[in-house]
Coordinates of C-alpha atoms in Angstrom, one line a residue:
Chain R
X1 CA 0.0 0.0 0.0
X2 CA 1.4 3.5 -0.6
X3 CA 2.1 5.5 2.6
X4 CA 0.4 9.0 1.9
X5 CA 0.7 11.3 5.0
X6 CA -0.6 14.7 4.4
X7 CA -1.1 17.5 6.8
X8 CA -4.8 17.9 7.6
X9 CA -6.8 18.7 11.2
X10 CA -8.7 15.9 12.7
X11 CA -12.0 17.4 11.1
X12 CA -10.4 17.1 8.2
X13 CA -8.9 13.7 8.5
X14 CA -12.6 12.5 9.9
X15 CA -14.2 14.0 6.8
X16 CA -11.7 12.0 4.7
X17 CA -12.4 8.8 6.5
X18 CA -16.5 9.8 5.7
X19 CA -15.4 10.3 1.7
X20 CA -13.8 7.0 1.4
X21 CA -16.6 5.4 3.2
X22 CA -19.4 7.1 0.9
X23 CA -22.3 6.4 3.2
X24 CA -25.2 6.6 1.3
X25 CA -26.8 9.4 3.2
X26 CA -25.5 11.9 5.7
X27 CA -27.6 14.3 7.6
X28 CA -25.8 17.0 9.3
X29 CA -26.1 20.5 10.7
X30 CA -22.7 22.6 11.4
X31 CA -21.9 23.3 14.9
X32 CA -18.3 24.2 16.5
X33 CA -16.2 22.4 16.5
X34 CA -17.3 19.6 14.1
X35 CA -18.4 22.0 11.4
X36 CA -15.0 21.9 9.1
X37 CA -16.1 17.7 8.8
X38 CA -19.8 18.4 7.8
X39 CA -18.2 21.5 5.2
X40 CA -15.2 19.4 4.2
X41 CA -17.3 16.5 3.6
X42 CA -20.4 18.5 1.5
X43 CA -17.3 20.0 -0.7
X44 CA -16.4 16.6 -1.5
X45 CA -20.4 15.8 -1.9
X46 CA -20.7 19.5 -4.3
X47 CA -17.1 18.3 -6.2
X48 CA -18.9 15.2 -7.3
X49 CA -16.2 13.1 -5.4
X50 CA -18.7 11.1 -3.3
X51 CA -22.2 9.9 -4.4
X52 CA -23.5 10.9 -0.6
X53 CA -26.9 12.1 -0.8
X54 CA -26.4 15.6 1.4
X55 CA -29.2 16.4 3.6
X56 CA -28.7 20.1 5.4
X57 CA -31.3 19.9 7.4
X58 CA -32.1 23.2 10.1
X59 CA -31.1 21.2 13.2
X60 CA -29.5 18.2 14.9
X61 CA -32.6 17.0 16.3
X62 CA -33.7 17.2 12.4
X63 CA -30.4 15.6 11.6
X64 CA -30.8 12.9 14.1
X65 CA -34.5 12.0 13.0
X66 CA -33.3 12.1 9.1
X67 CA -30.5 10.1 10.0
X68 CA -32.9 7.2 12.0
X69 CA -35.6 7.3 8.7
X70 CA -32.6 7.1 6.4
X71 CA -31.0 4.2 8.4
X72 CA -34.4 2.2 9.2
X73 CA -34.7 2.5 5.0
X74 CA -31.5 0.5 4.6
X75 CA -29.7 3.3 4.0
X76 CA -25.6 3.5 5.5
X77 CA -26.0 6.9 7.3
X78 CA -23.7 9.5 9.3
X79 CA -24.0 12.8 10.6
X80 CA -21.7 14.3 13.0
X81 CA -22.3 16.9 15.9
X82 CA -20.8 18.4 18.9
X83 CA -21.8 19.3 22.6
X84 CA -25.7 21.4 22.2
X85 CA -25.6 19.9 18.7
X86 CA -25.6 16.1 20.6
X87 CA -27.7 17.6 23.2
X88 CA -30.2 18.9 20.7
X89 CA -30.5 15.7 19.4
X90 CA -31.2 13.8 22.6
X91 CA -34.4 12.5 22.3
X92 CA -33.4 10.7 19.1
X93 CA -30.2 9.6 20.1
X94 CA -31.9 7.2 22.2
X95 CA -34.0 6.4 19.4
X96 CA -31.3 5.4 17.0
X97 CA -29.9 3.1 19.7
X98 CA -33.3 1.1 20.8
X99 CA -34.5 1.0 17.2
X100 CA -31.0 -0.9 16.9
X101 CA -29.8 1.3 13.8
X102 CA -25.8 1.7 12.9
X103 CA -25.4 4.9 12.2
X104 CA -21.7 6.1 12.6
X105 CA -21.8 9.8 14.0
X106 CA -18.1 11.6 14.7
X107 CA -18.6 13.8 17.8
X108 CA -16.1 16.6 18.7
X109 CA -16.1 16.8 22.3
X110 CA -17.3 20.2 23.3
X111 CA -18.2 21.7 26.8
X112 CA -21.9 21.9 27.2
X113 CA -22.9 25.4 27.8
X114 CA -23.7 26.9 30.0
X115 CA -22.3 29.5 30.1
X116 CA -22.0 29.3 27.0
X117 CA -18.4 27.4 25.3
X118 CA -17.2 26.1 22.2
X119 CA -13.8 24.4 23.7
X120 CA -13.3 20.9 25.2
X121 CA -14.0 18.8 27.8
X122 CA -16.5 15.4 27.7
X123 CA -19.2 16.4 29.1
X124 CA -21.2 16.4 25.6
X125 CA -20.6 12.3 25.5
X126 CA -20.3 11.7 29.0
X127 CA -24.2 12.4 29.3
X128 CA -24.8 10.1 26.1
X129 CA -23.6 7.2 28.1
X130 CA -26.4 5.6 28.9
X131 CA -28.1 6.5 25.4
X132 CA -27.1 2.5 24.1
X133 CA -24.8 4.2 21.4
X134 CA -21.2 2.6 21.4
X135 CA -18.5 5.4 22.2
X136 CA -14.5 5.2 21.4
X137 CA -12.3 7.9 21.9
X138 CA -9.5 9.2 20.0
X139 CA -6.1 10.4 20.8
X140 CA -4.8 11.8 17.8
X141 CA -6.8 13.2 14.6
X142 CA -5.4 10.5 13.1
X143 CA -7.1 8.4 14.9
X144 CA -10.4 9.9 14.8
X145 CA -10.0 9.0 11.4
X146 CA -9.4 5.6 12.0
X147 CA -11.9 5.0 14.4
X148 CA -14.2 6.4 11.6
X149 CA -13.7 3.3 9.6
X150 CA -13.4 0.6 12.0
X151 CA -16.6 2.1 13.4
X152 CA -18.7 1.2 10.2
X153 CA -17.6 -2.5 11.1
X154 CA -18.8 -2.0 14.3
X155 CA -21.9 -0.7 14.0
X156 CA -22.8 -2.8 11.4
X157 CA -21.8 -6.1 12.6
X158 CA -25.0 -8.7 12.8
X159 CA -24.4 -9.5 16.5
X160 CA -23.9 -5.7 17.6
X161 CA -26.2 -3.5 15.3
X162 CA -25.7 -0.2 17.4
X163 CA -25.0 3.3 16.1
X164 CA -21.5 4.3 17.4
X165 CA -19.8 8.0 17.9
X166 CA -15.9 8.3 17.2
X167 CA -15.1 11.0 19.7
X168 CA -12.2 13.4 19.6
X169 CA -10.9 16.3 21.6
X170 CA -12.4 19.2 20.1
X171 CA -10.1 22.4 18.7
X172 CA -7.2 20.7 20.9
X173 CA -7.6 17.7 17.6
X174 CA -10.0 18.5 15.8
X175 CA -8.1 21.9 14.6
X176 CA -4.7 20.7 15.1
X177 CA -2.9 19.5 11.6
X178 CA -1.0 16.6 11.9
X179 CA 0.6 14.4 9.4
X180 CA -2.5 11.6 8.9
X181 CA -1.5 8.7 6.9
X182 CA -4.3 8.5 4.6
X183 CA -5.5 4.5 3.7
X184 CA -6.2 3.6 0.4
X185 CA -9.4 4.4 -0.8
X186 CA -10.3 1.0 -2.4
X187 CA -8.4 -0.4 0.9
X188 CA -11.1 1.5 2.9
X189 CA -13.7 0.2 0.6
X190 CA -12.6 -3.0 0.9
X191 CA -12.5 -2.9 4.5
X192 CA -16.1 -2.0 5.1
X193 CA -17.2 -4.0 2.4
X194 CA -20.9 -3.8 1.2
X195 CA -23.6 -2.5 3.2
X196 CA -25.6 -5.7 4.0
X197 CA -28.4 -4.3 6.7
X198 CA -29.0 -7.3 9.2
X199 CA -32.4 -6.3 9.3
X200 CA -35.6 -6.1 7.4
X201 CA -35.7 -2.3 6.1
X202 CA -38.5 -0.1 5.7
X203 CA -37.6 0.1 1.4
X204 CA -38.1 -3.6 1.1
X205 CA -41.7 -3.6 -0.2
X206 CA -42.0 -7.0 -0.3
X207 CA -41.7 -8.0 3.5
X208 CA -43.4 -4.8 5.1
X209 CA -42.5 -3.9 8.4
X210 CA -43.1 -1.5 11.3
X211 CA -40.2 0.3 12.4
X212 CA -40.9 2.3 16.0
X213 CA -44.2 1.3 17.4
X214 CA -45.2 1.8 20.9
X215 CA -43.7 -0.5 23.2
X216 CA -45.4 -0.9 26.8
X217 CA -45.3 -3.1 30.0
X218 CA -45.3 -6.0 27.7
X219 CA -42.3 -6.2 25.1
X220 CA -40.2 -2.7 25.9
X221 CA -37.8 -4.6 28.8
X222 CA -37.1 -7.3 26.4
X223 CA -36.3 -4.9 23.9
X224 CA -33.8 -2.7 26.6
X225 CA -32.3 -6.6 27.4
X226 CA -31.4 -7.3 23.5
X227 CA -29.4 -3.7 23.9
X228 CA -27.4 -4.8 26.9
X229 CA -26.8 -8.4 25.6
X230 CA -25.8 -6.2 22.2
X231 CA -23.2 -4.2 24.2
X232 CA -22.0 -7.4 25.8
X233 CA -22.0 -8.8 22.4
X234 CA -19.8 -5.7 21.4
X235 CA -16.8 -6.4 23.8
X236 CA -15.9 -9.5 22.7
X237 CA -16.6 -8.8 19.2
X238 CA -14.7 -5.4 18.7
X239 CA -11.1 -6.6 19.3
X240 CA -12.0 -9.1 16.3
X241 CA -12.8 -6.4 14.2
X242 CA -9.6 -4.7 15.5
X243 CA -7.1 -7.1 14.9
X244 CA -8.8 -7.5 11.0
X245 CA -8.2 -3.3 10.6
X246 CA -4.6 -3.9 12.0
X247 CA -3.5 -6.2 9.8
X248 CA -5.4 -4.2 7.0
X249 CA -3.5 -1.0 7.6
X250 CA -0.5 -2.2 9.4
X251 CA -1.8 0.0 12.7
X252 CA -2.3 -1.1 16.4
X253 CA -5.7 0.0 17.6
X254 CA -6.4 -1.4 20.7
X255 CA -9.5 -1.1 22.9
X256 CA -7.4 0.0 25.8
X257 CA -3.5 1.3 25.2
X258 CA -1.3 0.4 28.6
X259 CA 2.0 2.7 28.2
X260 CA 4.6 1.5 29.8
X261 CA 2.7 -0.9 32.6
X262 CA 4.9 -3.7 32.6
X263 CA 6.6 -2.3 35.7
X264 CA 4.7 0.7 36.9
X265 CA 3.9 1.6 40.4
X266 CA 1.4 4.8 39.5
X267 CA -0.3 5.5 36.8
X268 CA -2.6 7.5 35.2
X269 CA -5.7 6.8 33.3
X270 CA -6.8 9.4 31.3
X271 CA -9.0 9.8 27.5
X272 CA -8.1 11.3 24.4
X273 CA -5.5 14.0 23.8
X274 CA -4.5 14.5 27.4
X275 CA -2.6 10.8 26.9
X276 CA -0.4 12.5 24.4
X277 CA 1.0 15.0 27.2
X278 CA 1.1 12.4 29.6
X279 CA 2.8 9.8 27.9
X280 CA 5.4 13.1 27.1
X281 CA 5.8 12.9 31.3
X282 CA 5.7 9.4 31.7
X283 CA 8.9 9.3 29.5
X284 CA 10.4 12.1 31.5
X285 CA 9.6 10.6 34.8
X286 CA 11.5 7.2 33.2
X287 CA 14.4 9.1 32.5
X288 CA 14.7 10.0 36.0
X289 CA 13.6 6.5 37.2
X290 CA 10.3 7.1 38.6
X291 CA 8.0 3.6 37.3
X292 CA 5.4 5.7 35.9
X293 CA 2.6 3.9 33.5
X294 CA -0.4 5.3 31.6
X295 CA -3.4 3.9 31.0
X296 CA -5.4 5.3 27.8
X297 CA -9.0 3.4 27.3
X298 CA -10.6 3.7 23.4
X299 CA -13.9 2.5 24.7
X300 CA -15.8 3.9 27.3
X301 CA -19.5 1.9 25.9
X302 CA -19.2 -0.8 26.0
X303 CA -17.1 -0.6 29.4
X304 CA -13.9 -2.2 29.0
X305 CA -13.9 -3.9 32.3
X306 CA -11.8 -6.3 31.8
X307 CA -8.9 -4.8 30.2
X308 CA -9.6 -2.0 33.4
X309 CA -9.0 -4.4 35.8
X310 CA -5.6 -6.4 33.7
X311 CA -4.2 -2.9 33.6
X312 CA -4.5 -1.5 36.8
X313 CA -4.0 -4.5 38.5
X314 CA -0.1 -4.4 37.8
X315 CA -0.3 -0.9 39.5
X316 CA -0.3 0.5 43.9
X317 CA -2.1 3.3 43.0
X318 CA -4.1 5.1 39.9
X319 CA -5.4 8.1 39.3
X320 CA -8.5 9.1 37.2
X321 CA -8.3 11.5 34.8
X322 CA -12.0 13.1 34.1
X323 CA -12.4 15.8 31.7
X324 CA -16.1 16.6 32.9
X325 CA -17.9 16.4 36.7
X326 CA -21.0 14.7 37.3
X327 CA -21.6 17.1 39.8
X328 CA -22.2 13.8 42.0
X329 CA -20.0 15.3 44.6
X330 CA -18.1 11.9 44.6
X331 CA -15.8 12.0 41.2
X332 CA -16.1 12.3 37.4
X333 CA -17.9 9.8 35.3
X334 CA -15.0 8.0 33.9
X335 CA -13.4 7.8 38.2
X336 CA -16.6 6.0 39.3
X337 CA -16.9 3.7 36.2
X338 CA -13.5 2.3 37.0
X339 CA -14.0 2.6 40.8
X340 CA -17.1 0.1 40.7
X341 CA -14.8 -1.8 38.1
X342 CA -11.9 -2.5 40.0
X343 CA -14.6 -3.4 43.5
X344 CA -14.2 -6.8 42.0
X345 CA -10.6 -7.3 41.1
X346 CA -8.4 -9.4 43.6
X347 CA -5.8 -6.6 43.5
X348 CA -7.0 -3.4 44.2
X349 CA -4.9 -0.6 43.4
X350 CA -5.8 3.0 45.3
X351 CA -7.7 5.3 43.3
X352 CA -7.7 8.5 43.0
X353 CA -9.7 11.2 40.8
X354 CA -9.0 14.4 39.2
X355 CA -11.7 16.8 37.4
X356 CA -9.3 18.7 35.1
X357 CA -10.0 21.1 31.4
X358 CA -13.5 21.6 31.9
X359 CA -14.6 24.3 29.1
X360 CA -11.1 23.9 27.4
X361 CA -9.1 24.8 30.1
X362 CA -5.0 23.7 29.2
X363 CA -3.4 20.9 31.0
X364 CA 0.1 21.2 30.5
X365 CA 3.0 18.6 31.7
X366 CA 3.7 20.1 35.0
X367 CA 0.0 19.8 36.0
X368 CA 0.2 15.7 34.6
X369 CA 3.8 15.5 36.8
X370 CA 2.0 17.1 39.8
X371 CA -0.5 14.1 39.4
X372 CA 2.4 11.7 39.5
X373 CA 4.4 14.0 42.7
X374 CA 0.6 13.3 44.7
X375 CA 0.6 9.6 44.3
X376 CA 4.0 9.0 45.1
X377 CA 3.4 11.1 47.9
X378 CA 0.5 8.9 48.9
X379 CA 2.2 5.5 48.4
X380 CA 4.9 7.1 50.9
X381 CA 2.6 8.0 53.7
X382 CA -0.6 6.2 52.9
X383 CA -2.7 9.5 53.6
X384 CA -5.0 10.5 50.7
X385 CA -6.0 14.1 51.7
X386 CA -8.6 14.3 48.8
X387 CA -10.4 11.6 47.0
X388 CA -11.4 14.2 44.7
X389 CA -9.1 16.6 43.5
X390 CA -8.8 19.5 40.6
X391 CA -6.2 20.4 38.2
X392 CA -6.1 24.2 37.0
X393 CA -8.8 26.1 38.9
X394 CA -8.1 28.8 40.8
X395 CA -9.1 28.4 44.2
Chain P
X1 CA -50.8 -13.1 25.0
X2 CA -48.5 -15.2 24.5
X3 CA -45.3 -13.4 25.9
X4 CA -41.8 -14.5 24.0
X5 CA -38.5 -14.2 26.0
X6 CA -35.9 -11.2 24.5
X7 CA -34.2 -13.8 22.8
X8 CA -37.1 -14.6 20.3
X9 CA -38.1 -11.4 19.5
X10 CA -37.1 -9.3 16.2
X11 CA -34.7 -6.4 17.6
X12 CA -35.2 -2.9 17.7
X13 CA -39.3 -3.3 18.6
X14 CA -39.6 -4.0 14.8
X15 CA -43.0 -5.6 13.7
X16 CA -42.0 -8.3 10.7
X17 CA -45.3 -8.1 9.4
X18 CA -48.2 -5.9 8.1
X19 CA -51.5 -6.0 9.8
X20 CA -50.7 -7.8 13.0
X21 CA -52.8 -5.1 15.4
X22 CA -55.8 -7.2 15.5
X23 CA -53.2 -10.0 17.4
X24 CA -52.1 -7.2 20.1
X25 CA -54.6 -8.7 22.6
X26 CA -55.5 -5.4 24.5
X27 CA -58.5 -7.1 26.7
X28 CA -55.8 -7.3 29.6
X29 CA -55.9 -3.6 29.9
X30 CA -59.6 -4.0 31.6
X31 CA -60.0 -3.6 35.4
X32 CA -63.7 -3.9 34.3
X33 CA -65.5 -6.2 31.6
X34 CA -68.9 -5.4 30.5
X35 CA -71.2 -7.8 30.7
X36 CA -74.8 -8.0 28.4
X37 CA -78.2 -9.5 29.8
X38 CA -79.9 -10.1 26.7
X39 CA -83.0 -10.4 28.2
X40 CA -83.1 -6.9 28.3
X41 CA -81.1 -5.9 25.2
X42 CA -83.3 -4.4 22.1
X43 CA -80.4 -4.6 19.8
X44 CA -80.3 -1.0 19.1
X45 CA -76.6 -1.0 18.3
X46 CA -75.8 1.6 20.1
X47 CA -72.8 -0.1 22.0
X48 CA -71.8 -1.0 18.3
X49 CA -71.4 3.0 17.2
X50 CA -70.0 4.0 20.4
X51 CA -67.4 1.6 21.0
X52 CA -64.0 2.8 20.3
X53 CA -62.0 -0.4 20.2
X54 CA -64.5 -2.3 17.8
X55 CA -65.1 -5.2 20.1
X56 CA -69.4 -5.4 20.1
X57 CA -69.7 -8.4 18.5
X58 CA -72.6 -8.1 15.5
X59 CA -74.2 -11.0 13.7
X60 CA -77.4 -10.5 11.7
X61 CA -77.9 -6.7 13.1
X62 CA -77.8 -8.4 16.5
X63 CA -75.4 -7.6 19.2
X64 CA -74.3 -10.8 19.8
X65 CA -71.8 -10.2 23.3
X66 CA -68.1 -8.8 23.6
X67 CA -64.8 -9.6 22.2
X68 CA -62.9 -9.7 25.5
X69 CA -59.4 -10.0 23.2
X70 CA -59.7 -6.2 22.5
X71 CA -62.0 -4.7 25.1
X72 CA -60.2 -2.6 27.3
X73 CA -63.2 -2.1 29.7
X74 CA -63.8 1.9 29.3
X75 CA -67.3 1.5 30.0
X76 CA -68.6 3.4 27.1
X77 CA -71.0 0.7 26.1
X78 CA -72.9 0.3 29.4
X79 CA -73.1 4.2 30.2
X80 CA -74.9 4.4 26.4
X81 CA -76.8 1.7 26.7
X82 CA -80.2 2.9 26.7
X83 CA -82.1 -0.2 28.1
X84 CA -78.9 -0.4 31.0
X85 CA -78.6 -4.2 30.1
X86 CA -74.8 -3.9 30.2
X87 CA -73.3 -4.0 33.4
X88 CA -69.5 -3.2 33.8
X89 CA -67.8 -5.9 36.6
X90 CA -64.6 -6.3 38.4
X91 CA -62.1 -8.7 36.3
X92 CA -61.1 -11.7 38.2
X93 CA -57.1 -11.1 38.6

C-alpha cells in the first residue's frame, strides 16, 4: 500500500475517513467544532467526489431524525455533531440506539454550555452514556480517522447493530494539523465491504415492516435486554474487528493502550489528547527512574472492564483523569466507572480522581507530573487528603 | 398473549409483518368487563357505534356479546346503553 501522510486537522482527516466510506446518506447541521467535517465533507459531496446524498437539514434534532428514517430505509448513514448539537438531538439519540440502527456519528467533544463554550471537555458524550450508542475515543486526529472506519464494522456487525460516535478532543484535535497517513481508498472500501443491513428495512416492499411502534409493559424490557446483551456482544466482538483493521493497515488499535505498565507503580488513566502529554511525562519521569505507567481506554461503551481491571491491576495506585464532573459530589464519570470496576478485582490498586480542562481549560506537563508528585506522595505516607481533586482552577 | 422471552423477539421493537394489530390482545388492559343480559337488550346498536376499540360483536344486526381479546373495559358501552342491560364488573385477577 502507498504510505500517503498529508497534513490535515482531525476534522479534516474525519471527513476524509467519511469520503472513502461514501455512506449513502448523511444528515448533518454545522456546529463548532465539528463544522469543518460536515463543510469538508459536502465540498467533497458539491465536487462530485462522493455519491452521498447531502441532507442540510435546520437542526440536529432534524439531523438525528433524518438520520434514523434514512437508516431504518437501509440506508448507511452519518451525521456528525458536537456538545448542544448532541444535546439537541437527545431525544433521538436514544431512538437510533433502541431502534437498533448503525449509524456512525463523529462527535467533537465540546463543553456543554452553560455558560456558553465552544472548547473541550466530555461532558457532551459523557451524558450520552447511557443513550445504548457505542462510544471510542481518540487520541490523535489520526485516529479519529481511524476509528471512523473501524466504526462502520462495528456498527454494522450482525451481532452488535448499534449506532457508534468516534469522539475526539475538540479544537485541541480537531483543529490541530498533523501528518494523517491517509489509507487507500479502495483499501477503505474493501474494508467495510458492502452494506448488508441485518435487518428487514422499511424500502423492502415486499416484506413490510413496522419500524418504531409503541412498546409498553409488555415487550419494551425485552427490547432494553437485547441492547445490553448487544453491548456485551460488542466487547468480545470489537477486538476481532480490531485485529482484521490492524492487519489491514498495518496499525495497532487497541481497545485499551497500557504505556509503559509492565513495571509501573502509579499510573494515570486518562482519555483522548491529554494521553499524548502524559505519555510526554511518563517518559520524562522514566528518565529520571520514577515507574510511571499510563493507561489510555478507546472504549468507554461498552465498558472495558476487563482490560480495566488487567491494567490497573499491575499498579499501587491510579489516578482518574475526568475531563467533565458529574456534579455527584463523589468524582467524574469516567473515576466512578473504574471505581465500581476495579470493586471486583483481587488486587486493588488506590484510586484517585482528578476533574481537570473543563470548558477547554490547558493541561500542560507540570500539571500531569503534579498528578504523579501526589501519588508517590500517597504510596509514601498512605494518607489521601482528597479523593477528589482538581487540576487548573483557581481556588 | 403469548409473551416470547428477549431472545425470540425481532430487535429494535420491529414488527416483521403488516396488519398484525388485530393479534395485540389489548382485553388485559380492563379492570372492568362489560357484561350484556340479553334479556333486556333491544339490539339497538348503540354499543356498536359507540365503542371505540371495535369489540361489540354483531351478527345479523344483533349484538351478539363482547370480544374480550380487544376490550379494554372503558365503560362506554354500558353508560350508552339505553335499556342499561350492560353491566360493567370487576375482572377476576
Amino acid at each position: 500500500m502507498n504510505k500517503k501522510i498529508i497534513p490535515l486537522t482531525g476534522d479534516q482527516a474525519v471527513a476524509e475517513a467519511m469520503r472513502q466510506i461514501e455512506p449513502d446518506v448523511v444528515a448533518a447541521y454545522p456546529i463548532t467544532p465539528q463544522t469543518e467535517i460536515v463543510m469538508t465533507f459536502s465540498q467533497f459531496v458539491a465536487d462530485g467526489r462522493v455519491k452521498t446524498e447531502m441532507i442540510p437539514v435546520e437542526s440536529e434534532h432534524s439531523a438525528m431524525s433524518a438520520c434514523v428514517g434514512s437508516a431504518a430505509a437501509g440506508a448507511r448513514t452519518m451525521t456528525a455533531t458536537s456538545a448542544n448539537g448532541l444535546a439537541l438531538m437527545w431525544e433521538i439519540v436514544y431512538i437510533a440506539a433502541s431502534m437498533r440502527l448503525p449509524i456512525v456519528m463523529p462527535v467533537v467533544n465540546r463543553a456543554l454550555s452553560g455558560p456558553i463554550n465552544i472548547h473541550c471537555d466530555h461532558s457532551d458524550t459523557m451524558g450520552a452514556r447511557d443513550s445504548g450508542w457505542i462510544q471510542i475515543y481518540a487520541e490523535s486526529g489520526r485516529e479519529a480517522y481511524e476509528h471512523a472506519i473501524l466504526a462502520v464494522r462495528i456498527a454494522e456487525h450482525s451481532g452488535i447493530n448499534l449506532p457508534v460516535m468516534v469522539c475526539q478532543d475538540g479544537f485541541i484535535t480537531s483543529h490541530s494539523v498533523e501528518g494523517v497517513e491517509l489509507f487507500d481508498d479502495a483499501a477503505v472500501k474493501k474494508f467495510i465491504g458492502e452494506y448488508k443491513p441485518n435487518m428487514t428495512t422499511l424500502l423492502d416492499v415486499d416484506n413490510p415492516v413496522t419500524y418504531g411502534p409503541i412498546d409498553l409493559q409488555d415487550f419494551y424490557f425485552e427490547h432494553k435486554r437485547q441492547q445490553t446483551e448487544a453491548m456485551k456482544n460488542a466487547i468480545d466482538i470489537i477486538p476481532g474487528i480490531m485485529n482484521e483493521f490492524n492487519k489491514a493497515f498495518s496499525r495497532d488499535l487497541k481497545i485499551v493502550e497500557e504505556y509503559m505498565m509492565d513495571d509501573a507503580e502509579a499510573s494515570i488513566v486518562v482519555f483522548s489528547s491529554t494521553a499524548g502529554t502524559a505519555k510526554f511525562v511518563v517518559d520524562s519521569l522514566r528518565a529520571k527512574g520514577v515507574k510511571a505507567g499510563l493507561v489510555r481506554p478507546c472504549l468507554f461503551r461498552p465498558f472495558p472492564k476487563e482490560y480495566i481491571i488487567k491494567a490497573l491491576s499491575k499498579v499501587k495506585i491510579a489516578a482518574v483523569l475526568d475531563r467533565a464532573d458529574s456534579f455527584s459530589g463523589c468524582g467524574g464519570p469516567v473515576f466512578s466507572e473504574i471505581r465500581s470496576a476495579m470493586y471486583e478485582a483481587k488486587q486493588k490498586p488506590e484510586l484517585i480522581n482528578y476533574i481537570f480542562g473543563l470548558g477547554g481549560r490547558d493541561i500542560f506537563p507540570n500539571d500531569i507530573e503534579a498528578v504523579y508528585k501526589d501519588m508517590s506522595g500517597i504510596l509514601k505516607t498512605g494518607k489521601i487528603s482528597n479523593r477528589v481533586n482538581y487540576i487548573g482552577v483557581r481556588e | 398473549m403469548s409473551a416470547k422471552g428477549w431472545k425470540d423477539i425481532p430487535i429494535g421493537g420491529m414488527i416483521d409483518k403488516a396488519g398484525s394489530a388485530k393479534e395485540y390482545k389489548t382485553g388485559a388492559w380492563r379492570a372492568f368487563k362489560p357484561v350484556i343480559d340479553k334479556k333486556k337488550c333491544i339490539n339497538c346498536l348503540q354499543c356498536w357505534i359507540y365503542c371505540p376499540d371495535s369489540s361489540i360483536i354483531v351478527k345479523d344486526q344483533k349484538m351478539e356479546g363482547f370480544d374480550y381479546d380487544h376490550c379494554k373495559g372503558c365503560g362506554i358501552c354500558a353508560s350508552i346503553c339505553p335499556a342499561k342491560c350492560i353491566k360493567m364488573e370487576q375482572e377476576q385477577a
